Amino acid sequence: MKRIGVLTSGGDAPGMNAAIRAVVRTGLSQGWEVMGIRNGYSGLCNNNMAAMGARDVSGIIQHGGTALGSARCHEFLTEEGRRKALHNLEERAVEALVIIGGNGSQTGAHALSQMGFPVVGVASTIDNDLYGSEITIGVDTALDVALVAIDQLKVTASSHHRAFIVEVMGRDCGYLALVTGITGGAEYIVIPEFEIDAEDVVNAIRLAYERGKAHALIIVAEGARYNARGLENYFAKHHADTGFDLRITTLGHVQRGGTPGAFDRLLATRLGAAATEYIAQGKFGVLAGLTRGQITPTPLAEVVTGEKPLDLNLLRLSEVLNTQ
Ligand code: F6P
């Protein structure tokens, strides 16, 4: 092995830079050249890559986002696009790839692997919905960003005796909403995995008002049927009167742009280094993830088909705590 490549793909996540840094420096320590591929799979299709030295990754560990850029690349979804990518890799003599990203990115990694190219994935997405890693790069920081916003909203909500619907990210997975709701002290949490009756939300908020609470907080995942817009429409349509005045805040991409905390920097460093070591060991077609505190390889074939269920006990716990 003389030359490997690294790319970040899909939604950026705080800690991706720490992972890039670990891949580059662990690769250099093996005596390899490390190519940084720009803008995810689109850089592979467009042959946009350059060698990275140890100093190229200086001063990036503390920054959110990804120094390599990321993209959601439609061309790579086609057989032709993937063939173009493989051709470019061959032309640049890149012998193996580290792919840092979430579900879509690891599906792309699996496709390359099935075409015979040596790849290793690194588990990174703020959604925490990737099979093969109990927690992924960026989740911890995204939760902290959401909590800062929620703590501040609670201040103004209390002053005005208002209820706030706060929408957090999570297209298909309610992990961010669930944990933000519990740790932010929400009165109600709405996640895609659990069907609710919107009238229950209205009742929960009304009861909170009647119990003398100064404010009420409803955390919803963007992918839930009753996300911020869905619930707002329901409240309006049914002239829901809870006692509280209602306001809506959508946190959106703010959660992705945080400064990575110690947890994400360490996780990303360990996963990036492990992925590079798997390449040195000839262990390809796997995802480097965290299982019970240990860094473990999981076959990409399992990653792309496996499901990672939410612990719905947390939802029940939240209900117990917030109906008092
Ligand atoms: O997968 C991470 C994520 O942030 C999701 O929570 C969200 O639904 C999606 O990416 C947003 O994607 P984009 O940045 O392409 O709008």
Short mmCIF file of C-alpha atoms and ligand atoms in Angstrom, two decimals:
data_model
loop_
_atom_site.label_atom_id
_atom_site.label_comp_id
_atom_site.label_asym_id
_atom_site.label_seq_id
_atom_site.Cartn_x
_atom_site.Cartn_y
_atom_site.Cartn_z
CA MET A 1 0.00 0.00 0.00
CA LYS A 2 1.42 3.37 -1.03
CA ARG A 3 -1.49 5.77 -1.29
CA ILE A 4 -4.92 5.99 0.33
CA GLY A 5 -7.70 8.56 0.06
CA VAL A 6 -10.11 10.12 2.54
CA LEU A 7 -13.42 11.88 1.99
CA THR A 8 -16.32 13.27 4.01
CA SER A 9 -19.80 12.86 2.63
CA GLY A 10 -23.45 13.68 3.37
CA GLY A 11 -24.43 16.08 6.13
CA ASP A 12 -21.39 17.53 7.87
CA ALA A 13 -20.98 16.70 11.56
CA PRO A 14 -18.87 18.37 14.28
CA GLY A 15 -15.80 16.15 14.68
CA MET A 16 -15.33 15.28 11.01
CA ASN A 17 -12.15 17.36 10.98
CA ALA A 18 -10.71 15.40 13.89
CA ALA A 19 -11.40 12.22 11.91
CA ILE A 20 -9.69 13.60 8.76
CA ARG A 21 -6.69 14.64 10.86
CA ALA A 22 -6.45 11.18 12.41
CA VAL A 23 -6.67 9.44 9.02
CA VAL A 24 -4.01 11.69 7.48
CA ARG A 25 -1.56 11.42 10.35
CA THR A 26 -2.10 7.69 10.98
CA GLY A 27 -1.69 7.10 7.24
CA LEU A 28 1.52 9.13 7.12
CA SER A 29 2.84 7.16 10.10
CA GLN A 30 2.37 3.98 8.00
CA GLY A 31 4.57 5.56 5.32
CA TRP A 32 1.65 6.12 2.92
CA GLU A 33 0.63 9.16 0.97
CA VAL A 34 -2.87 10.39 1.86
CA MET A 35 -5.07 12.06 -0.75
CA GLY A 36 -7.81 14.39 0.47
CA ILE A 37 -10.84 14.11 -1.82
CA ARG A 38 -12.91 17.31 -2.06
CA ASN A 39 -16.67 17.52 -1.61
CA GLY A 40 -17.43 13.88 -0.97
CA TYR A 41 -18.29 11.53 -3.81
CA SER A 42 -18.50 14.45 -6.20
CA GLY A 43 -14.70 14.89 -5.79
CA LEU A 44 -14.27 11.23 -6.70
CA CYS A 45 -16.40 11.63 -9.84
CA ASN A 46 -14.65 14.88 -10.83
CA ASN A 47 -11.12 13.80 -9.92
CA ASN A 48 -10.84 16.59 -7.36
CA MET A 49 -8.17 15.42 -4.93
CA ALA A 50 -4.76 16.42 -3.60
CA ALA A 51 -2.11 14.97 -1.30
CA MET A 52 -2.33 16.10 2.32
CA GLY A 53 0.61 16.47 4.67
CA ALA A 54 0.66 16.57 8.46
CA ARG A 55 0.60 20.39 8.43
CA ASP A 56 -2.45 20.46 6.16
CA VAL A 57 -4.49 19.13 9.05
CA SER A 58 -2.97 21.42 11.68
CA GLY A 59 -5.46 23.58 13.56
CA ILE A 60 -8.59 21.85 12.28
CA ILE A 61 -9.44 19.59 15.23
CA GLN A 62 -11.31 22.39 17.00
CA HIS A 63 -13.43 23.38 14.01
CA GLY A 64 -16.91 22.12 13.14
CA GLY A 65 -17.78 21.26 9.53
CA THR A 66 -15.32 19.53 7.26
CA ALA A 67 -12.13 20.97 5.79
CA LEU A 68 -12.54 18.63 2.80
CA GLY A 69 -16.06 19.84 2.01
CA SER A 70 -19.07 17.59 1.65
CA ALA A 71 -21.90 17.09 -0.81
CA ARG A 72 -24.88 14.96 -1.64
CA CYS A 73 -23.77 13.65 -5.04
CA HIS A 74 -26.43 12.44 -7.49
CA GLU A 75 -23.91 11.30 -10.10
CA PHE A 76 -22.44 8.74 -7.72
CA LEU A 77 -25.86 7.15 -7.30
CA THR A 78 -25.57 5.91 -10.88
CA GLU A 79 -23.50 2.94 -12.04
CA GLU A 80 -21.81 5.22 -14.56
CA GLY A 81 -20.87 7.72 -11.84
CA ARG A 82 -19.36 5.01 -9.69
CA ARG A 83 -17.36 3.64 -12.64
CA LYS A 84 -16.02 7.14 -13.27
CA ALA A 85 -15.03 7.35 -9.59
CA LEU A 86 -13.18 4.04 -9.78
CA HIS A 87 -11.43 5.13 -12.96
CA ASN A 88 -10.22 8.33 -11.26
CA LEU A 89 -9.00 6.40 -8.23
CA GLU A 90 -7.04 4.06 -10.49
CA GLU A 91 -5.59 6.96 -12.46
CA ARG A 92 -4.42 8.65 -9.23
CA ALA A 93 -3.09 5.33 -7.87
CA VAL A 94 -5.27 5.50 -4.77
CA GLU A 95 -5.40 1.97 -3.38
CA ALA A 96 -7.92 2.28 -0.56
CA LEU A 97 -10.44 4.81 0.75
CA VAL A 98 -11.69 6.00 4.13
CA ILE A 99 -15.27 7.27 3.88
CA ILE A 100 -16.48 9.44 6.75
CA GLY A 101 -20.25 9.85 6.89
CA GLY A 102 -23.69 8.48 7.72
CA ASN A 103 -26.18 6.14 6.08
CA GLY A 104 -26.08 7.49 2.51
CA SER A 105 -22.28 7.73 2.59
CA GLN A 106 -21.86 4.18 3.88
CA THR A 107 -24.28 2.91 1.25
CA GLY A 108 -21.92 4.47 -1.32
CA ALA A 109 -18.95 2.88 0.48
CA HIS A 110 -20.67 -0.51 0.31
CA ALA A 111 -21.33 -0.06 -3.42
CA LEU A 112 -17.63 0.64 -4.05
CA SER A 113 -16.68 -2.30 -1.88
CA GLN A 114 -18.97 -4.58 -3.88
CA MET A 115 -17.25 -3.36 -7.04
CA GLY A 116 -14.02 -4.68 -5.55
CA PHE A 117 -12.49 -1.44 -4.23
CA PRO A 118 -10.98 -1.53 -0.70
CA VAL A 119 -12.93 0.86 1.54
CA VAL A 120 -13.39 1.44 5.25
CA GLY A 121 -16.17 3.62 6.68
CA VAL A 122 -16.12 5.94 9.68
CA ALA A 123 -19.44 6.43 11.52
CA SER A 124 -20.37 10.10 11.36
CA THR A 125 -23.82 11.72 11.44
CA ILE A 126 -25.60 13.95 13.94
CA ASP A 127 -28.74 11.79 13.50
CA ASN A 128 -27.24 8.79 15.35
CA ASP A 129 -29.16 6.42 13.09
CA LEU A 130 -26.25 4.41 11.72
CA TYR A 131 -26.13 0.68 12.48
CA GLY A 132 -22.68 -0.42 13.68
CA SER A 133 -21.99 2.42 16.10
CA GLU A 134 -23.97 3.11 19.25
CA ILE A 135 -23.05 6.76 18.93
CA THR A 136 -21.71 8.53 15.86
CA ILE A 137 -19.45 11.53 15.34
CA GLY A 138 -21.29 14.84 15.85
CA VAL A 139 -24.24 13.67 17.96
CA ASP A 140 -22.91 14.86 21.29
CA THR A 141 -22.06 18.34 19.99
CA ALA A 142 -25.37 18.67 18.11
CA LEU A 143 -27.20 17.84 21.35
CA ASP A 144 -25.23 20.48 23.23
CA VAL A 145 -26.02 23.09 20.58
CA ALA A 146 -29.73 22.27 20.80
CA LEU A 147 -29.62 22.45 24.59
CA VAL A 148 -28.02 25.91 24.61
CA ALA A 149 -30.87 27.13 22.38
CA ILE A 150 -33.52 25.42 24.49
CA ASP A 151 -32.19 26.75 27.78
CA GLN A 152 -32.34 30.24 26.31
CA LEU A 153 -35.84 29.73 24.92
CA LYS A 154 -37.00 28.60 28.37
CA VAL A 155 -35.85 31.91 29.83
CA THR A 156 -38.01 34.00 27.51
CA ALA A 157 -40.82 31.40 27.57
CA SER A 158 -41.04 31.73 31.37
CA SER A 159 -41.10 35.53 31.23
CA HIS A 160 -44.06 35.49 28.85
CA HIS A 161 -45.79 32.30 30.04
CA ARG A 162 -45.52 30.76 26.60
CA ALA A 163 -45.39 27.29 25.15
CA PHE A 164 -42.69 26.67 22.54
CA ILE A 165 -42.63 24.02 19.86
CA VAL A 166 -38.96 23.45 19.05
CA GLU A 167 -38.09 21.41 15.98
CA VAL A 168 -34.75 19.63 15.94
CA MET A 169 -33.12 17.75 13.06
CA GLY A 170 -33.67 14.09 12.38
CA ARG A 171 -35.23 13.12 9.09
CA ASP A 172 -35.93 9.49 9.85
CA CYS A 173 -34.72 9.17 13.40
CA GLY A 174 -35.94 10.76 16.64
CA TYR A 175 -32.73 10.31 18.65
CA LEU A 176 -31.86 14.03 18.73
CA ALA A 177 -35.44 14.96 19.66
CA LEU A 178 -35.66 12.29 22.33
CA VAL A 179 -32.41 13.14 24.09
CA THR A 180 -32.87 16.89 23.68
CA GLY A 181 -36.38 16.56 25.10
CA ILE A 182 -35.26 14.60 28.15
CA THR A 183 -32.21 16.70 28.92
CA GLY A 184 -34.01 19.97 28.12
CA GLY A 185 -36.99 19.10 30.34
CA ALA A 186 -39.67 19.03 27.64
CA GLU A 187 -43.33 18.53 28.46
CA TYR A 188 -43.84 16.52 25.28
CA ILE A 189 -41.55 14.82 22.73
CA VAL A 190 -42.64 13.89 19.21
CA ILE A 191 -40.50 11.46 17.21
CA PRO A 192 -41.01 9.68 13.86
CA GLU A 193 -40.77 6.23 15.49
CA PHE A 194 -43.84 6.72 17.67
CA GLU A 195 -47.24 7.67 16.29
CA ILE A 196 -49.08 10.22 18.47
CA ASP A 197 -52.50 11.77 18.67
CA ALA A 198 -51.96 15.53 18.40
CA GLU A 199 -54.79 16.07 20.86
CA ASP A 200 -52.57 14.42 23.51
CA VAL A 201 -50.03 17.19 23.00
CA VAL A 202 -52.71 19.85 23.48
CA ASN A 203 -53.88 18.11 26.67
CA ALA A 204 -50.35 17.72 28.05
CA ILE A 205 -49.67 21.42 27.57
CA ARG A 206 -53.01 22.42 29.06
CA LEU A 207 -52.32 20.22 32.11
CA ALA A 208 -48.87 21.78 32.47
CA TYR A 209 -50.56 25.19 32.52
CA GLU A 210 -53.09 24.04 35.09
CA ARG A 211 -50.31 22.65 37.30
CA GLY A 212 -48.89 26.16 37.42
CA LYS A 213 -45.90 25.77 35.12
CA ALA A 214 -44.40 29.04 33.90
CA HIS A 215 -43.77 27.70 30.41
CA ALA A 216 -44.11 24.52 28.37
CA LEU A 217 -41.79 22.94 25.86
CA ILE A 218 -42.62 20.54 23.04
CA ILE A 219 -39.66 19.03 21.19
CA VAL A 220 -40.43 17.61 17.77
CA ALA A 221 -38.23 15.82 15.24
CA GLU A 222 -38.33 17.27 11.73
CA GLY A 223 -39.25 13.86 10.30
CA ALA A 224 -42.25 13.28 12.58
CA ARG A 225 -45.74 13.56 11.09
CA TYR A 226 -46.45 16.22 13.70
CA ASN A 227 -43.26 18.23 13.26
CA ALA A 228 -43.33 22.00 13.93
CA ARG A 229 -45.50 22.79 10.93
CA GLY A 230 -47.78 19.79 11.48
CA LEU A 231 -48.41 20.65 15.11
CA GLU A 232 -48.78 24.37 14.44
CA ASN A 233 -51.44 23.57 11.82
CA TYR A 234 -53.22 21.25 14.22
CA PHE A 235 -53.25 23.84 17.01
CA ALA A 236 -54.56 26.49 14.60
CA LYS A 237 -57.18 24.26 12.97
CA HIS A 238 -58.61 23.13 16.32
CA HIS A 239 -58.27 26.54 18.01
CA ALA A 240 -56.35 24.71 20.73
CA ASP A 241 -56.45 26.67 23.96
CA THR A 242 -53.83 25.48 26.43
CA GLY A 243 -53.60 28.64 28.51
CA PHE A 244 -50.17 29.37 27.03
CA ASP A 245 -49.48 31.59 24.07
CA LEU A 246 -47.71 29.45 21.41
CA ARG A 247 -44.46 30.14 19.58
CA ILE A 248 -42.41 28.01 17.16
CA THR A 249 -38.63 27.72 16.74
CA THR A 250 -36.93 25.53 14.16
CA LEU A 251 -33.28 24.91 15.01
CA GLY A 252 -32.39 23.30 11.67
CA HIS A 253 -28.81 23.40 10.47
CA VAL A 254 -27.66 25.41 13.50
CA GLN A 255 -27.21 22.04 15.20
CA ARG A 256 -24.72 20.89 12.58
CA GLY A 257 -22.39 23.89 12.87
CA GLY A 258 -21.25 23.60 16.49
CA THR A 259 -17.69 23.52 17.77
CA PRO A 260 -16.90 19.85 18.43
CA GLY A 261 -16.67 19.04 22.12
CA ALA A 262 -14.14 16.71 23.74
CA PHE A 263 -16.37 13.65 23.26
CA ASP A 264 -16.69 14.13 19.50
CA ARG A 265 -13.02 15.03 19.03
CA LEU A 266 -11.93 11.89 20.86
CA LEU A 267 -14.46 9.60 19.17
CA ALA A 268 -13.54 10.97 15.73
CA THR A 269 -9.82 10.65 16.43
CA ARG A 270 -10.20 7.05 17.57
CA LEU A 271 -12.47 6.08 14.66
CA GLY A 272 -10.27 7.80 12.04
CA ALA A 273 -7.14 6.10 13.39
CA ALA A 274 -8.89 2.70 13.62
CA ALA A 275 -10.15 2.94 10.03
CA THR A 276 -6.60 3.56 8.82
CA GLU A 277 -5.32 0.65 10.88
CA TYR A 278 -7.99 -1.62 9.39
CA ILE A 279 -6.59 -0.71 5.96
CA ALA A 280 -3.07 -1.61 7.15
CA GLN A 281 -4.46 -4.98 8.32
CA GLY A 282 -6.24 -5.58 5.01
CA LYS A 283 -9.62 -5.43 6.77
CA PHE A 284 -11.84 -3.89 4.09
CA GLY A 285 -15.57 -3.42 3.57
CA VAL A 286 -16.18 -2.54 7.22
CA LEU A 287 -17.35 0.45 9.26
CA ALA A 288 -15.30 1.69 12.22
CA GLY A 289 -17.82 2.36 14.99
CA LEU A 290 -18.21 2.31 18.75
CA THR A 291 -19.77 -0.67 20.53
CA ARG A 292 -19.87 -0.79 24.34
CA GLY A 293 -16.99 1.67 24.53
CA GLN A 294 -14.79 -0.33 22.14
CA ILE A 295 -13.91 0.56 18.56
CA THR A 296 -15.21 -2.29 16.42
CA PRO A 297 -15.42 -3.13 12.69
CA THR A 298 -18.90 -3.99 11.35
CA PRO A 299 -19.28 -5.32 7.78
CA LEU A 300 -20.77 -2.62 5.51
CA ALA A 301 -23.24 -5.23 4.21
CA GLU A 302 -24.71 -5.32 7.74
CA VAL A 303 -24.48 -1.55 8.19
CA VAL A 304 -26.61 -0.82 5.12
CA THR A 305 -29.32 -3.34 6.04
CA GLY A 306 -29.24 -3.19 9.85
CA GLU A 307 -31.59 -1.09 11.93
CA LYS A 308 -30.77 0.77 15.08
CA PRO A 309 -33.91 1.02 17.19
CA LEU A 310 -34.41 3.86 19.64
CA ASP A 311 -34.70 3.09 23.33
CA LEU A 312 -38.36 3.97 23.80
CA ASN A 313 -37.95 3.55 27.57
CA LEU A 314 -36.51 7.05 27.40
CA LEU A 315 -39.81 8.31 26.04
CA ARG A 316 -41.65 6.72 28.97
CA LEU A 317 -39.11 8.17 31.39
CA SER A 318 -39.71 11.62 29.98
CA GLU A 319 -43.46 11.15 30.42
CA VAL A 320 -43.04 10.23 34.10
CA LEU A 321 -40.81 13.21 34.80
CA ASN A 322 -42.90 15.77 32.98
CA THR A 323 -46.38 14.92 34.11
CA GLN A 324 -45.60 16.03 37.68
O1 F6P B 1 -28.38 13.53 8.10
C1 F6P B 1 -28.08 14.67 8.83
C2 F6P B 1 -29.12 15.76 8.60
O2 F6P B 1 -28.71 16.89 9.31
C3 F6P B 1 -30.55 15.39 8.94
O3 F6P B 1 -30.85 15.50 10.31
C4 F6P B 1 -31.31 16.36 8.10
O4 F6P B 1 -32.61 15.90 7.83
C5 F6P B 1 -30.49 16.43 6.84
O5 F6P B 1 -29.16 16.10 7.22
C6 F6P B 1 -30.51 17.77 6.16
O6 F6P B 1 -29.81 17.65 4.97
P1 F6P B 1 -29.28 18.88 4.11
O7 F6P B 1 -28.10 19.46 4.85
O8 F6P B 1 -28.88 18.28 2.82
O9 F6P B 1 -30.38 19.86 4.03
#
